[in-house]
Amino acid sequence: MVWRYEGKNFYFCGEFNMLNQPISITALASISPLGCSLGDVWEQYLTNKHLLSKMPYQKQSVWAGRLSSQDNQRIISLSGHEPKYQHLDRTVLFALFAARRAVEMANWKEVRKEYGINIGSSRGATALFEQHHAQFLEDGKTAVLASPTTTLGNISSWLAHDLQTHGPTISHSITCSTALHALLNGVAWLQSGLAQQFLVGGSEAPLTPFTIAQMQALKIYAKPQNGVPFPCRALDLEKSTNTMVLGEGAAMACLEVGQVTNRMASIVGIGYATEPLRHNVSISADAQCFQDSMKMALKGISPGEIDVIVMHAPGTIKGDVSEMHAIEKVFCNKIPFLTTNKWKVGHTFGTSGMLSVELAVLMLQHQKTIHVPYTKPQEPPTSLNYVMVNAVGFGGNAVSVLLSK
């Protein structure tokens, strides 16, 4: 990591790829508007239909990416698994659901339980916090469990309890790049030799009045018009209005050192960077942070070898265009196939990066690209060997992860 001076500002970025050996992804599990099994998720990606729907909000309605009624019932059932779980926020329940499936898929349930856990969230226990705060404003008191069920470490701690693990348990929030920062942390622990296995991911349940109000205040939320074929137009570089839509869900990955036999994909490059802010939610016109994170992830690999980029592309005008400018600067005349999933499921904040990893791995496995239906046709690569995943959060915290089959 080095500090770079530009104008009157310093910012840091990586100038070398720290991977001294590949890291295997041995399991992926999620619950989102796409479903809760990899088979269902892939089937949804093969359609050109979005999974956004209207939900009531302050005597009107807004677009949102919600779990199906069947998956929502699964979460409700999970909350009754233990009496203590009835008091948990949906962010924790989403994470518990996805983590159980990931650990089972990786066959970690039958081995020593010394793997680490790093699950992040941009907003944390949003619904519970709003509920407890409303009660406090009304009568000046809070419920007994208000604090332990709304702290940031709430998610990873409950996963460690539920899975009965004995390894390091970490929580963090780095806004929309949270899940990929969890992946970076897992990679660092594995590379250091302090752990052999790490469960990483993100969980988000932001479909609450206060959270939606915050996004509307920023003037980035999609308008609730009727008859709109695609409410969120992520990766549409010609749109004239912001079209971000919030979604909910959790996504987890099991990481192990080396080229494990049962791997789904390998992590062969990681990159990260920040850039100086001109505004609390700003990003530069050519997303310098993305340029640096992508270059770092590419160390030792030619940009021309990258087949697909799963973009962050939140559906905002500046966010989508600036990331595209960064890609053009890094990849010059050979732009990889570009895709995103936010038009289909919305922006799941801290979960979004891992849902993008899931899409990347599925494309590598099926050797098929997923096209965004309202964008210009692209020539798909003849084979998929390398897929890059991007994520960035408020504050210019960019992460790029390079995956191979």
mmCIF file of C-alpha atoms in Angstrom:
data_model
loop_
_atom_site.group_PDB
_atom_site.id
_atom_site.type_symbol
_atom_site.label_atom_id
_atom_site.label_comp_id
_atom_site.label_asym_id
_atom_site.label_seq_id
_atom_site.Cartn_x
_atom_site.Cartn_y
_atom_site.Cartn_z
ATOM 1 C CA MET A 1 0.000 0.000 0.000
ATOM 2 C CA VAL A 2 1.299 3.461 -0.842
ATOM 3 C CA TRP A 3 0.127 7.026 -0.472
ATOM 4 C CA ARG A 4 -0.206 9.001 -3.690
ATOM 5 C CA TYR A 5 -0.130 12.788 -3.901
ATOM 6 C CA GLU A 6 -2.437 14.497 -6.387
ATOM 7 C CA GLY A 7 -2.977 18.228 -6.331
ATOM 8 C CA LYS A 8 -3.439 19.096 -2.672
ATOM 9 C CA ASN A 9 -4.681 15.676 -1.652
ATOM 10 C CA PHE A 10 -3.175 12.396 -0.533
ATOM 11 C CA TYR A 11 -4.975 9.108 -1.017
ATOM 12 C CA PHE A 12 -3.876 5.507 -0.811
ATOM 13 C CA CYS A 13 -3.998 2.629 -3.212
ATOM 14 C CA GLY A 14 -2.334 -0.732 -3.644
ATOM 15 C CA GLU A 15 0.528 -1.012 -6.104
ATOM 16 C CA PHE A 16 1.056 -4.739 -5.846
ATOM 17 C CA ASN A 17 -1.129 -7.817 -5.744
ATOM 18 C CA MET A 18 -0.698 -9.436 -2.360
ATOM 19 C CA LEU A 19 -1.840 -12.917 -3.459
ATOM 20 C CA ASN A 20 1.097 -15.290 -3.135
ATOM 21 C CA GLN A 21 -1.211 -18.233 -3.849
ATOM 22 C CA PRO A 22 -4.757 -18.609 -5.180
ATOM 23 C CA ILE A 23 -7.706 -18.645 -2.823
ATOM 24 C CA SER A 24 -10.522 -21.093 -3.567
ATOM 25 C CA ILE A 25 -14.208 -20.313 -3.274
ATOM 26 C CA THR A 26 -15.622 -23.658 -2.155
ATOM 27 C CA ALA A 27 -19.215 -22.572 -1.531
ATOM 28 C CA LEU A 28 -21.619 -19.738 -2.288
ATOM 29 C CA ALA A 29 -25.037 -19.221 -0.745
ATOM 30 C CA SER A 30 -27.480 -16.348 -0.770
ATOM 31 C CA ILE A 31 -31.030 -15.261 -0.203
ATOM 32 C CA SER A 32 -32.283 -12.338 -2.278
ATOM 33 C CA PRO A 33 -35.037 -11.501 -4.770
ATOM 34 C CA LEU A 34 -33.251 -14.024 -7.038
ATOM 35 C CA GLY A 35 -34.143 -16.886 -4.685
ATOM 36 C CA CYS A 36 -32.151 -18.962 -2.228
ATOM 37 C CA SER A 37 -30.532 -21.724 -4.291
ATOM 38 C CA LEU A 38 -27.856 -21.421 -6.956
ATOM 39 C CA GLY A 39 -30.101 -23.234 -9.423
ATOM 40 C CA ASP A 40 -32.950 -20.785 -8.913
ATOM 41 C CA VAL A 41 -30.576 -17.823 -9.016
ATOM 42 C CA TRP A 42 -29.148 -18.879 -12.364
ATOM 43 C CA GLU A 43 -32.605 -19.507 -13.820
ATOM 44 C CA GLN A 44 -33.600 -15.968 -12.841
ATOM 45 C CA TYR A 45 -30.510 -14.555 -14.534
ATOM 46 C CA LEU A 46 -31.437 -16.311 -17.759
ATOM 47 C CA THR A 47 -34.658 -14.281 -18.016
ATOM 48 C CA ASN A 48 -34.968 -10.651 -19.077
ATOM 49 C CA LYS A 49 -37.460 -9.902 -16.305
ATOM 50 C CA HIS A 50 -36.575 -7.704 -13.343
ATOM 51 C CA LEU A 51 -37.574 -8.756 -9.827
ATOM 52 C CA LEU A 52 -38.534 -5.319 -8.514
ATOM 53 C CA SER A 53 -41.997 -4.571 -7.173
ATOM 54 C CA LYS A 54 -43.921 -1.705 -5.604
ATOM 55 C CA MET A 55 -44.078 -1.485 -1.812
ATOM 56 C CA PRO A 56 -46.088 0.998 0.298
ATOM 57 C CA TYR A 57 -44.194 3.991 1.606
ATOM 58 C CA GLN A 58 -45.667 7.070 3.327
ATOM 59 C CA LYS A 59 -49.084 7.021 1.608
ATOM 60 C CA GLN A 60 -47.446 6.284 -1.735
ATOM 61 C CA SER A 61 -45.306 3.484 -3.113
ATOM 62 C CA VAL A 62 -41.695 2.932 -4.126
ATOM 63 C CA TRP A 63 -39.855 0.327 -6.133
ATOM 64 C CA ALA A 64 -37.938 -2.280 -4.115
ATOM 65 C CA GLY A 65 -36.179 -5.614 -4.524
ATOM 66 C CA ARG A 66 -37.905 -7.868 -1.977
ATOM 67 C CA LEU A 67 -37.659 -11.532 -1.099
ATOM 68 C CA SER A 68 -40.364 -13.738 -2.544
ATOM 69 C CA SER A 69 -43.219 -14.614 -0.203
ATOM 70 C CA GLN A 70 -41.846 -18.170 0.011
ATOM 71 C CA ASP A 71 -38.350 -17.023 0.986
ATOM 72 C CA ASN A 72 -39.777 -14.480 3.394
ATOM 73 C CA GLN A 73 -41.635 -17.319 5.090
ATOM 74 C CA ARG A 74 -38.330 -19.189 5.382
ATOM 75 C CA ILE A 75 -36.894 -16.220 7.286
ATOM 76 C CA ILE A 76 -39.947 -16.067 9.545
ATOM 77 C CA SER A 77 -39.575 -19.791 10.261
ATOM 78 C CA LEU A 78 -35.891 -19.302 11.078
ATOM 79 C CA SER A 79 -36.774 -16.639 13.628
ATOM 80 C CA GLY A 80 -38.673 -19.323 15.547
ATOM 81 C CA HIS A 81 -35.713 -21.713 15.580
ATOM 82 C CA GLU A 82 -34.695 -20.464 19.029
ATOM 83 C CA PRO A 83 -36.575 -18.112 21.381
ATOM 84 C CA LYS A 84 -33.591 -15.723 21.209
ATOM 85 C CA TYR A 85 -33.890 -15.495 17.420
ATOM 86 C CA GLN A 86 -37.336 -13.888 17.660
ATOM 87 C CA HIS A 87 -35.657 -10.648 18.770
ATOM 88 C CA LEU A 88 -33.142 -10.489 15.901
ATOM 89 C CA ASP A 89 -33.202 -8.067 12.989
ATOM 90 C CA ARG A 90 -33.763 -9.350 9.467
ATOM 91 C CA THR A 91 -30.119 -8.583 8.605
ATOM 92 C CA VAL A 92 -29.060 -11.238 11.130
ATOM 93 C CA LEU A 93 -31.707 -13.742 10.031
ATOM 94 C CA PHE A 94 -30.736 -13.319 6.363
ATOM 95 C CA ALA A 95 -27.103 -13.935 7.290
ATOM 96 C CA LEU A 96 -27.932 -16.990 9.413
ATOM 97 C CA PHE A 97 -29.927 -18.507 6.581
ATOM 98 C CA ALA A 98 -27.244 -17.992 3.936
ATOM 99 C CA ALA A 99 -24.354 -18.946 6.233
ATOM 100 C CA ARG A 100 -25.911 -22.281 7.191
ATOM 101 C CA ARG A 101 -26.281 -23.201 3.539
ATOM 102 C CA ALA A 102 -22.768 -22.089 2.621
ATOM 103 C CA VAL A 103 -21.132 -24.023 5.455
ATOM 104 C CA GLU A 104 -23.127 -27.136 4.582
ATOM 105 C CA MET A 105 -22.184 -26.836 0.900
ATOM 106 C CA ALA A 106 -18.488 -26.521 1.802
ATOM 107 C CA ASN A 107 -18.719 -29.537 4.137
ATOM 108 C CA TRP A 108 -17.443 -27.428 7.000
ATOM 109 C CA LYS A 109 -20.138 -28.759 9.333
ATOM 110 C CA GLU A 110 -18.311 -32.078 9.600
ATOM 111 C CA VAL A 111 -14.794 -30.722 10.138
ATOM 112 C CA ARG A 112 -13.079 -28.763 12.879
ATOM 113 C CA LYS A 113 -14.896 -25.500 13.487
ATOM 114 C CA GLU A 114 -11.960 -23.132 13.578
ATOM 115 C CA TYR A 115 -12.848 -21.140 10.473
ATOM 116 C CA GLY A 116 -13.102 -17.380 10.690
ATOM 117 C CA ILE A 117 -16.170 -15.269 10.070
ATOM 118 C CA ASN A 118 -16.307 -11.769 8.585
ATOM 119 C CA ILE A 119 -19.807 -10.591 7.721
ATOM 120 C CA GLY A 120 -20.474 -6.923 7.129
ATOM 121 C CA SER A 121 -23.461 -4.675 6.615
ATOM 122 C CA SER A 122 -23.786 -1.109 5.415
ATOM 123 C CA ARG A 123 -26.761 -0.249 7.616
ATOM 124 C CA GLY A 124 -26.899 -3.092 10.136
ATOM 125 C CA ALA A 125 -30.062 -3.781 12.136
ATOM 126 C CA THR A 126 -32.000 -1.021 10.401
ATOM 127 C CA ALA A 127 -35.600 -2.029 11.137
ATOM 128 C CA LEU A 128 -34.926 -2.847 14.785
ATOM 129 C CA PHE A 129 -33.012 0.375 15.324
ATOM 130 C CA GLU A 130 -35.837 2.433 13.844
ATOM 131 C CA GLN A 131 -38.347 0.539 15.995
ATOM 132 C CA HIS A 132 -36.399 1.030 19.224
ATOM 133 C CA HIS A 133 -35.672 4.676 18.457
ATOM 134 C CA ALA A 134 -39.352 5.353 17.771
ATOM 135 C CA GLN A 135 -40.200 3.802 21.135
ATOM 136 C CA PHE A 136 -37.589 5.979 22.831
ATOM 137 C CA LEU A 137 -39.000 9.142 21.258
ATOM 138 C CA GLU A 138 -42.481 8.139 22.393
ATOM 139 C CA ASP A 139 -41.867 7.248 26.048
ATOM 140 C CA GLY A 140 -38.191 7.978 26.740
ATOM 141 C CA LYS A 141 -37.331 4.326 27.329
ATOM 142 C CA THR A 142 -35.943 1.454 25.282
ATOM 143 C CA ALA A 143 -36.485 -2.298 25.368
ATOM 144 C CA VAL A 144 -34.011 -4.400 27.336
ATOM 145 C CA LEU A 145 -32.486 -5.913 24.193
ATOM 146 C CA ALA A 146 -32.290 -2.683 22.189
ATOM 147 C CA SER A 147 -28.514 -2.447 22.444
ATOM 148 C CA PRO A 148 -27.307 -6.035 21.920
ATOM 149 C CA THR A 149 -29.620 -6.559 18.929
ATOM 150 C CA THR A 150 -28.629 -3.386 17.067
ATOM 151 C CA THR A 151 -24.836 -3.244 17.489
ATOM 152 C CA LEU A 152 -22.696 -3.608 14.373
ATOM 153 C CA GLY A 153 -21.073 -6.840 15.594
ATOM 154 C CA ASN A 154 -24.512 -8.348 16.030
ATOM 155 C CA ILE A 155 -24.451 -10.242 12.717
ATOM 156 C CA SER A 156 -21.109 -12.064 12.928
ATOM 157 C CA SER A 157 -21.557 -12.786 16.632
ATOM 158 C CA TRP A 158 -24.863 -14.536 16.049
ATOM 159 C CA LEU A 159 -23.374 -16.523 13.171
ATOM 160 C CA ALA A 160 -20.561 -17.711 15.431
ATOM 161 C CA HIS A 161 -23.171 -18.735 18.018
ATOM 162 C CA ASP A 162 -25.380 -20.486 15.476
ATOM 163 C CA LEU A 163 -22.534 -22.306 13.717
ATOM 164 C CA GLN A 164 -20.615 -22.953 16.963
ATOM 165 C CA THR A 165 -17.315 -21.777 15.508
ATOM 166 C CA HIS A 166 -14.108 -21.043 17.411
ATOM 167 C CA GLY A 167 -12.224 -18.883 14.903
ATOM 168 C CA PRO A 168 -11.950 -15.085 14.670
ATOM 169 C CA THR A 169 -15.271 -13.265 14.367
ATOM 170 C CA ILE A 170 -15.213 -9.855 12.644
ATOM 171 C CA SER A 171 -17.828 -7.283 11.652
ATOM 172 C CA HIS A 172 -17.430 -4.057 9.713
ATOM 173 C CA SER A 173 -19.247 -1.494 7.585
ATOM 174 C CA ILE A 174 -17.720 0.165 4.534
ATOM 175 C CA THR A 175 -21.013 1.138 2.909
ATOM 176 C CA CYS A 176 -21.665 -0.497 -0.479
ATOM 177 C CA SER A 177 -18.264 -2.194 -0.791
ATOM 178 C CA THR A 178 -18.722 -3.955 2.567
ATOM 179 C CA ALA A 179 -19.060 -7.537 1.296
ATOM 180 C CA LEU A 180 -15.975 -7.279 -0.920
ATOM 181 C CA HIS A 181 -14.011 -5.778 1.970
ATOM 182 C CA ALA A 182 -15.047 -8.848 3.965
ATOM 183 C CA LEU A 183 -13.603 -10.949 1.145
ATOM 184 C CA LEU A 184 -10.373 -8.911 1.285
ATOM 185 C CA ASN A 185 -10.155 -9.500 5.036
ATOM 186 C CA GLY A 186 -10.699 -13.228 4.590
ATOM 187 C CA VAL A 187 -7.993 -13.381 1.939
ATOM 188 C CA ALA A 188 -5.580 -11.508 4.223
ATOM 189 C CA TRP A 189 -6.148 -13.937 7.106
ATOM 190 C CA LEU A 190 -5.678 -16.923 4.802
ATOM 191 C CA GLN A 191 -2.546 -15.477 3.201
ATOM 192 C CA SER A 192 -1.061 -14.801 6.636
ATOM 193 C CA GLY A 193 -1.432 -18.408 7.706
ATOM 194 C CA LEU A 194 -3.509 -17.442 10.741
ATOM 195 C CA ALA A 195 -6.520 -19.278 9.301
ATOM 196 C CA GLN A 196 -7.179 -21.988 6.731
ATOM 197 C CA GLN A 197 -10.860 -21.255 6.091
ATOM 198 C CA PHE A 198 -12.965 -18.086 6.206
ATOM 199 C CA LEU A 199 -16.676 -17.390 5.813
ATOM 200 C CA VAL A 200 -17.176 -13.933 4.288
ATOM 201 C CA GLY A 201 -20.089 -11.917 3.005
ATOM 202 C CA GLY A 202 -22.680 -9.250 3.633
ATOM 203 C CA SER A 203 -26.266 -8.891 4.777
ATOM 204 C CA GLU A 204 -28.679 -6.025 4.289
ATOM 205 C CA ALA A 205 -32.350 -5.323 5.080
ATOM 206 C CA PRO A 206 -32.707 -1.652 4.090
ATOM 207 C CA LEU A 207 -36.362 -1.579 3.013
ATOM 208 C CA THR A 208 -37.388 0.644 5.900
ATOM 209 C CA PRO A 209 -38.975 4.123 5.887
ATOM 210 C CA PHE A 210 -35.966 5.971 7.284
ATOM 211 C CA THR A 211 -33.491 4.317 4.883
ATOM 212 C CA ILE A 212 -35.664 4.979 1.837
ATOM 213 C CA ALA A 213 -36.116 8.579 2.989
ATOM 214 C CA GLN A 214 -32.332 8.981 3.128
ATOM 215 C CA MET A 215 -31.916 7.766 -0.451
ATOM 216 C CA GLN A 216 -34.744 10.000 -1.650
ATOM 217 C CA ALA A 217 -33.119 12.958 0.091
ATOM 218 C CA LEU A 218 -30.007 12.296 -1.998
ATOM 219 C CA LYS A 219 -32.256 12.404 -5.083
ATOM 220 C CA ILE A 220 -30.937 9.094 -6.373
ATOM 221 C CA TYR A 221 -33.993 6.861 -5.861
ATOM 222 C CA ALA A 222 -36.092 5.740 -8.828
ATOM 223 C CA LYS A 223 -39.425 7.507 -9.313
ATOM 224 C CA PRO A 224 -42.476 5.281 -8.641
ATOM 225 C CA GLN A 225 -43.975 5.570 -12.144
ATOM 226 C CA ASN A 226 -46.341 2.938 -13.465
ATOM 227 C CA GLY A 227 -45.757 1.090 -16.708
ATOM 228 C CA VAL A 228 -41.970 1.382 -16.530
ATOM 229 C CA PRO A 229 -40.422 -1.748 -18.074
ATOM 230 C CA PHE A 230 -37.204 -1.405 -16.061
ATOM 231 C CA PRO A 231 -37.446 0.824 -12.950
ATOM 232 C CA CYS A 232 -33.696 0.594 -12.297
ATOM 233 C CA ARG A 233 -31.645 1.286 -15.405
ATOM 234 C CA ALA A 234 -28.211 0.359 -14.093
ATOM 235 C CA LEU A 235 -25.560 0.482 -16.841
ATOM 236 C CA ASP A 236 -27.771 2.666 -19.054
ATOM 237 C CA LEU A 237 -25.254 5.414 -19.762
ATOM 238 C CA GLU A 238 -27.796 7.620 -21.533
ATOM 239 C CA LYS A 239 -30.445 7.873 -18.802
ATOM 240 C CA SER A 240 -31.458 11.383 -17.777
ATOM 241 C CA THR A 241 -32.607 10.621 -14.211
ATOM 242 C CA ASN A 242 -31.249 8.606 -11.305
ATOM 243 C CA THR A 243 -32.863 5.178 -11.025
ATOM 244 C CA MET A 244 -31.372 3.456 -7.994
ATOM 245 C CA VAL A 245 -33.697 1.006 -6.224
ATOM 246 C CA LEU A 246 -33.002 -0.667 -2.889
ATOM 247 C CA GLY A 247 -33.021 -4.441 -2.468
ATOM 248 C CA GLU A 248 -32.631 -6.827 0.452
ATOM 249 C CA GLY A 249 -30.730 -10.043 1.041
ATOM 250 C CA ALA A 250 -27.537 -11.744 2.182
ATOM 251 C CA ALA A 251 -24.734 -13.555 0.351
ATOM 252 C CA MET A 252 -21.872 -15.662 1.720
ATOM 253 C CA ALA A 253 -18.742 -17.326 0.361
ATOM 254 C CA CYS A 254 -16.514 -19.988 1.902
ATOM 255 C CA LEU A 255 -12.817 -19.335 1.230
ATOM 256 C CA GLU A 256 -9.944 -21.805 1.539
ATOM 257 C CA VAL A 257 -6.220 -21.583 0.831
ATOM 258 C CA GLY A 258 -4.865 -22.989 -2.433
ATOM 259 C CA GLN A 259 -6.488 -24.733 -5.395
ATOM 260 C CA VAL A 260 -8.951 -26.901 -3.475
ATOM 261 C CA THR A 261 -10.402 -29.806 -5.467
ATOM 262 C CA ASN A 262 -14.037 -28.861 -4.907
ATOM 263 C CA ARG A 263 -13.566 -25.162 -5.663
ATOM 264 C CA MET A 264 -16.239 -23.291 -7.593
ATOM 265 C CA ALA A 265 -13.766 -20.610 -8.687
ATOM 266 C CA SER A 266 -10.426 -19.133 -7.666
ATOM 267 C CA ILE A 267 -9.597 -15.635 -6.454
ATOM 268 C CA VAL A 268 -6.477 -14.693 -8.407
ATOM 269 C CA GLY A 269 -6.361 -10.943 -7.881
ATOM 270 C CA ILE A 270 -7.539 -8.328 -5.403
ATOM 271 C CA GLY A 271 -7.424 -4.552 -5.547
ATOM 272 C CA TYR A 272 -8.554 -1.660 -3.398
ATOM 273 C CA ALA A 273 -8.233 2.112 -3.343
ATOM 274 C CA THR A 274 -9.776 5.302 -2.034
ATOM 275 C CA GLU A 275 -9.867 8.756 -3.536
ATOM 276 C CA PRO A 276 -10.137 12.265 -2.052
ATOM 277 C CA LEU A 277 -13.697 13.457 -1.549
ATOM 278 C CA ARG A 278 -15.176 16.678 -2.863
ATOM 279 C CA HIS A 279 -18.561 15.831 -1.351
ATOM 280 C CA ASN A 280 -19.763 13.248 1.211
ATOM 281 C CA VAL A 281 -21.121 10.963 -1.519
ATOM 282 C CA SER A 282 -18.961 12.056 -4.449
ATOM 283 C CA ILE A 283 -16.887 10.055 -6.874
ATOM 284 C CA SER A 284 -14.560 11.603 -9.452
ATOM 285 C CA ALA A 285 -15.681 11.828 -13.080
ATOM 286 C CA ASP A 286 -13.321 9.029 -14.094
ATOM 287 C CA ALA A 287 -13.483 7.108 -10.775
ATOM 288 C CA GLN A 288 -9.774 7.188 -9.937
ATOM 289 C CA CYS A 289 -10.424 4.761 -7.078
ATOM 290 C CA PHE A 290 -11.771 2.177 -9.535
ATOM 291 C CA GLN A 291 -8.861 2.713 -11.902
ATOM 292 C CA ASP A 292 -6.416 1.966 -9.086
ATOM 293 C CA SER A 293 -8.341 -0.987 -7.636
ATOM 294 C CA MET A 294 -8.707 -2.631 -11.059
ATOM 295 C CA LYS A 295 -5.028 -2.106 -11.908
ATOM 296 C CA MET A 296 -4.014 -3.633 -8.590
ATOM 297 C CA ALA A 297 -6.240 -6.676 -9.135
ATOM 298 C CA LEU A 298 -4.717 -7.100 -12.610
ATOM 299 C CA LYS A 299 -1.082 -7.329 -11.466
ATOM 300 C CA GLY A 300 0.569 -10.049 -13.548
ATOM 301 C CA ILE A 301 -2.439 -10.442 -15.855
ATOM 302 C CA SER A 302 -2.961 -8.518 -19.082
ATOM 303 C CA PRO A 303 -6.130 -6.401 -19.249
ATOM 304 C CA GLY A 304 -6.845 -8.084 -22.573
ATOM 305 C CA GLU A 305 -7.331 -11.414 -20.806
ATOM 306 C CA ILE A 306 -10.342 -10.220 -18.824
ATOM 307 C CA ASP A 307 -13.550 -11.569 -20.342
ATOM 308 C CA VAL A 308 -16.265 -9.951 -18.209
ATOM 309 C CA ILE A 309 -16.614 -7.183 -15.637
ATOM 310 C CA VAL A 310 -19.528 -7.292 -13.212
ATOM 311 C CA MET A 311 -19.889 -3.576 -12.589
ATOM 312 C CA HIS A 312 -21.020 -1.858 -9.414
ATOM 313 C CA ALA A 313 -23.344 0.331 -11.556
ATOM 314 C CA PRO A 314 -25.905 1.437 -8.921
ATOM 315 C CA GLY A 315 -28.299 2.973 -11.434
ATOM 316 C CA THR A 316 -27.306 6.580 -10.746
ATOM 317 C CA ILE A 317 -26.143 8.847 -13.554
ATOM 318 C CA LYS A 318 -22.768 9.802 -12.074
ATOM 319 C CA GLY A 319 -22.072 6.419 -10.512
ATOM 320 C CA ASP A 320 -22.575 4.445 -13.715
ATOM 321 C CA VAL A 321 -20.795 6.884 -16.030
ATOM 322 C CA SER A 322 -17.751 7.407 -13.792
ATOM 323 C CA GLU A 323 -17.188 3.651 -13.450
ATOM 324 C CA MET A 324 -17.462 3.298 -17.220
ATOM 325 C CA HIS A 325 -14.857 6.034 -17.696
ATOM 326 C CA ALA A 326 -12.529 4.189 -15.310
ATOM 327 C CA ILE A 327 -12.974 0.954 -17.269
ATOM 328 C CA GLU A 328 -12.219 2.746 -20.537
ATOM 329 C CA LYS A 329 -8.997 4.166 -19.089
ATOM 330 C CA VAL A 330 -7.801 0.818 -17.723
ATOM 331 C CA PHE A 331 -8.873 -1.415 -20.622
ATOM 332 C CA CYS A 332 -8.467 1.116 -23.461
ATOM 333 C CA ASN A 333 -9.475 -0.357 -26.819
ATOM 334 C CA LYS A 334 -10.488 -3.828 -25.575
ATOM 335 C CA ILE A 335 -13.385 -3.365 -23.206
ATOM 336 C CA PRO A 336 -14.528 -6.649 -21.636
ATOM 337 C CA PHE A 337 -18.159 -7.762 -21.699
ATOM 338 C CA LEU A 338 -19.973 -5.576 -19.161
ATOM 339 C CA THR A 339 -22.871 -6.594 -16.943
ATOM 340 C CA THR A 340 -24.545 -5.867 -13.614
ATOM 341 C CA ASN A 341 -27.411 -7.313 -11.574
ATOM 342 C CA LYS A 342 -28.872 -4.197 -9.945
ATOM 343 C CA TRP A 343 -31.440 -3.706 -12.707
ATOM 344 C CA LYS A 344 -32.866 -7.055 -11.648
ATOM 345 C CA VAL A 345 -32.609 -7.089 -7.823
ATOM 346 C CA GLY A 346 -31.897 -3.491 -6.804
ATOM 347 C CA HIS A 347 -28.960 -2.223 -4.795
ATOM 348 C CA THR A 348 -28.480 -4.362 -1.697
ATOM 349 C CA PHE A 349 -25.857 -2.033 -0.215
ATOM 350 C CA GLY A 350 -23.408 -4.132 1.848
ATOM 351 C CA THR A 351 -24.542 -7.396 0.236
ATOM 352 C CA SER A 352 -24.229 -6.220 -3.357
ATOM 353 C CA GLY A 353 -20.566 -7.080 -3.913
ATOM 354 C CA MET A 354 -21.042 -10.718 -2.906
ATOM 355 C CA LEU A 355 -24.156 -11.056 -5.061
ATOM 356 C CA SER A 356 -21.952 -9.824 -7.911
ATOM 357 C CA VAL A 357 -19.344 -12.467 -7.014
ATOM 358 C CA GLU A 358 -22.118 -15.060 -7.129
ATOM 359 C CA LEU A 359 -23.103 -13.881 -10.620
ATOM 360 C CA ALA A 360 -19.459 -13.964 -11.729
ATOM 361 C CA VAL A 361 -18.933 -17.520 -10.472
ATOM 362 C CA LEU A 362 -22.147 -18.737 -12.105
ATOM 363 C CA MET A 363 -21.100 -17.232 -15.426
ATOM 364 C CA LEU A 364 -17.704 -18.955 -15.161
ATOM 365 C CA GLN A 365 -19.341 -22.264 -14.324
ATOM 366 C CA HIS A 366 -21.954 -22.090 -17.090
ATOM 367 C CA GLN A 367 -19.630 -20.347 -19.571
ATOM 368 C CA LYS A 368 -22.366 -17.877 -20.425
ATOM 369 C CA THR A 369 -22.608 -14.108 -20.120
ATOM 370 C CA ILE A 370 -25.664 -12.322 -18.749
ATOM 371 C CA HIS A 371 -26.725 -9.332 -20.839
ATOM 372 C CA VAL A 372 -28.541 -6.300 -19.442
ATOM 373 C CA PRO A 373 -31.626 -6.295 -21.711
ATOM 374 C CA TYR A 374 -32.021 -2.560 -22.406
ATOM 375 C CA THR A 375 -28.343 -1.893 -23.210
ATOM 376 C CA LYS A 376 -26.638 -2.149 -26.577
ATOM 377 C CA PRO A 377 -25.760 -5.714 -27.652
ATOM 378 C CA GLN A 378 -22.196 -6.794 -26.896
ATOM 379 C CA GLU A 379 -20.127 -9.510 -28.507
ATOM 380 C CA PRO A 380 -19.807 -12.245 -25.856
ATOM 381 C CA PRO A 381 -16.383 -13.849 -25.375
ATOM 382 C CA THR A 382 -15.896 -17.297 -26.893
ATOM 383 C CA SER A 383 -14.953 -18.634 -23.447
ATOM 384 C CA LEU A 384 -14.910 -17.229 -19.941
ATOM 385 C CA ASN A 385 -11.642 -17.531 -18.050
ATOM 386 C CA TYR A 386 -11.395 -14.311 -16.020
ATOM 387 C CA VAL A 387 -14.208 -12.220 -14.530
ATOM 388 C CA MET A 388 -13.629 -9.040 -12.535
ATOM 389 C CA VAL A 389 -16.085 -7.799 -9.899
ATOM 390 C CA ASN A 390 -16.260 -4.141 -8.830
ATOM 391 C CA ALA A 391 -17.819 -2.450 -5.815
ATOM 392 C CA VAL A 392 -17.538 1.030 -4.343
ATOM 393 C CA GLY A 393 -19.132 2.783 -1.398
ATOM 394 C CA PHE A 394 -19.712 6.300 -0.118
ATOM 395 C CA GLY A 395 -16.289 7.749 0.547
ATOM 396 C CA GLY A 396 -14.701 6.356 -2.614
ATOM 397 C CA ASN A 397 -13.810 2.958 -1.122
ATOM 398 C CA ALA A 398 -13.375 0.839 -4.242
ATOM 399 C CA VAL A 399 -12.657 -2.901 -4.358
ATOM 400 C CA SER A 400 -11.965 -5.070 -7.411
ATOM 401 C CA VAL A 401 -11.747 -8.862 -7.244
ATOM 402 C CA LEU A 402 -10.480 -11.012 -10.097
ATOM 403 C CA LEU A 403 -11.913 -14.532 -10.383
ATOM 404 C CA SER A 404 -10.905 -17.424 -12.610
ATOM 405 C CA LYS A 405 -12.529 -20.757 -13.330
#
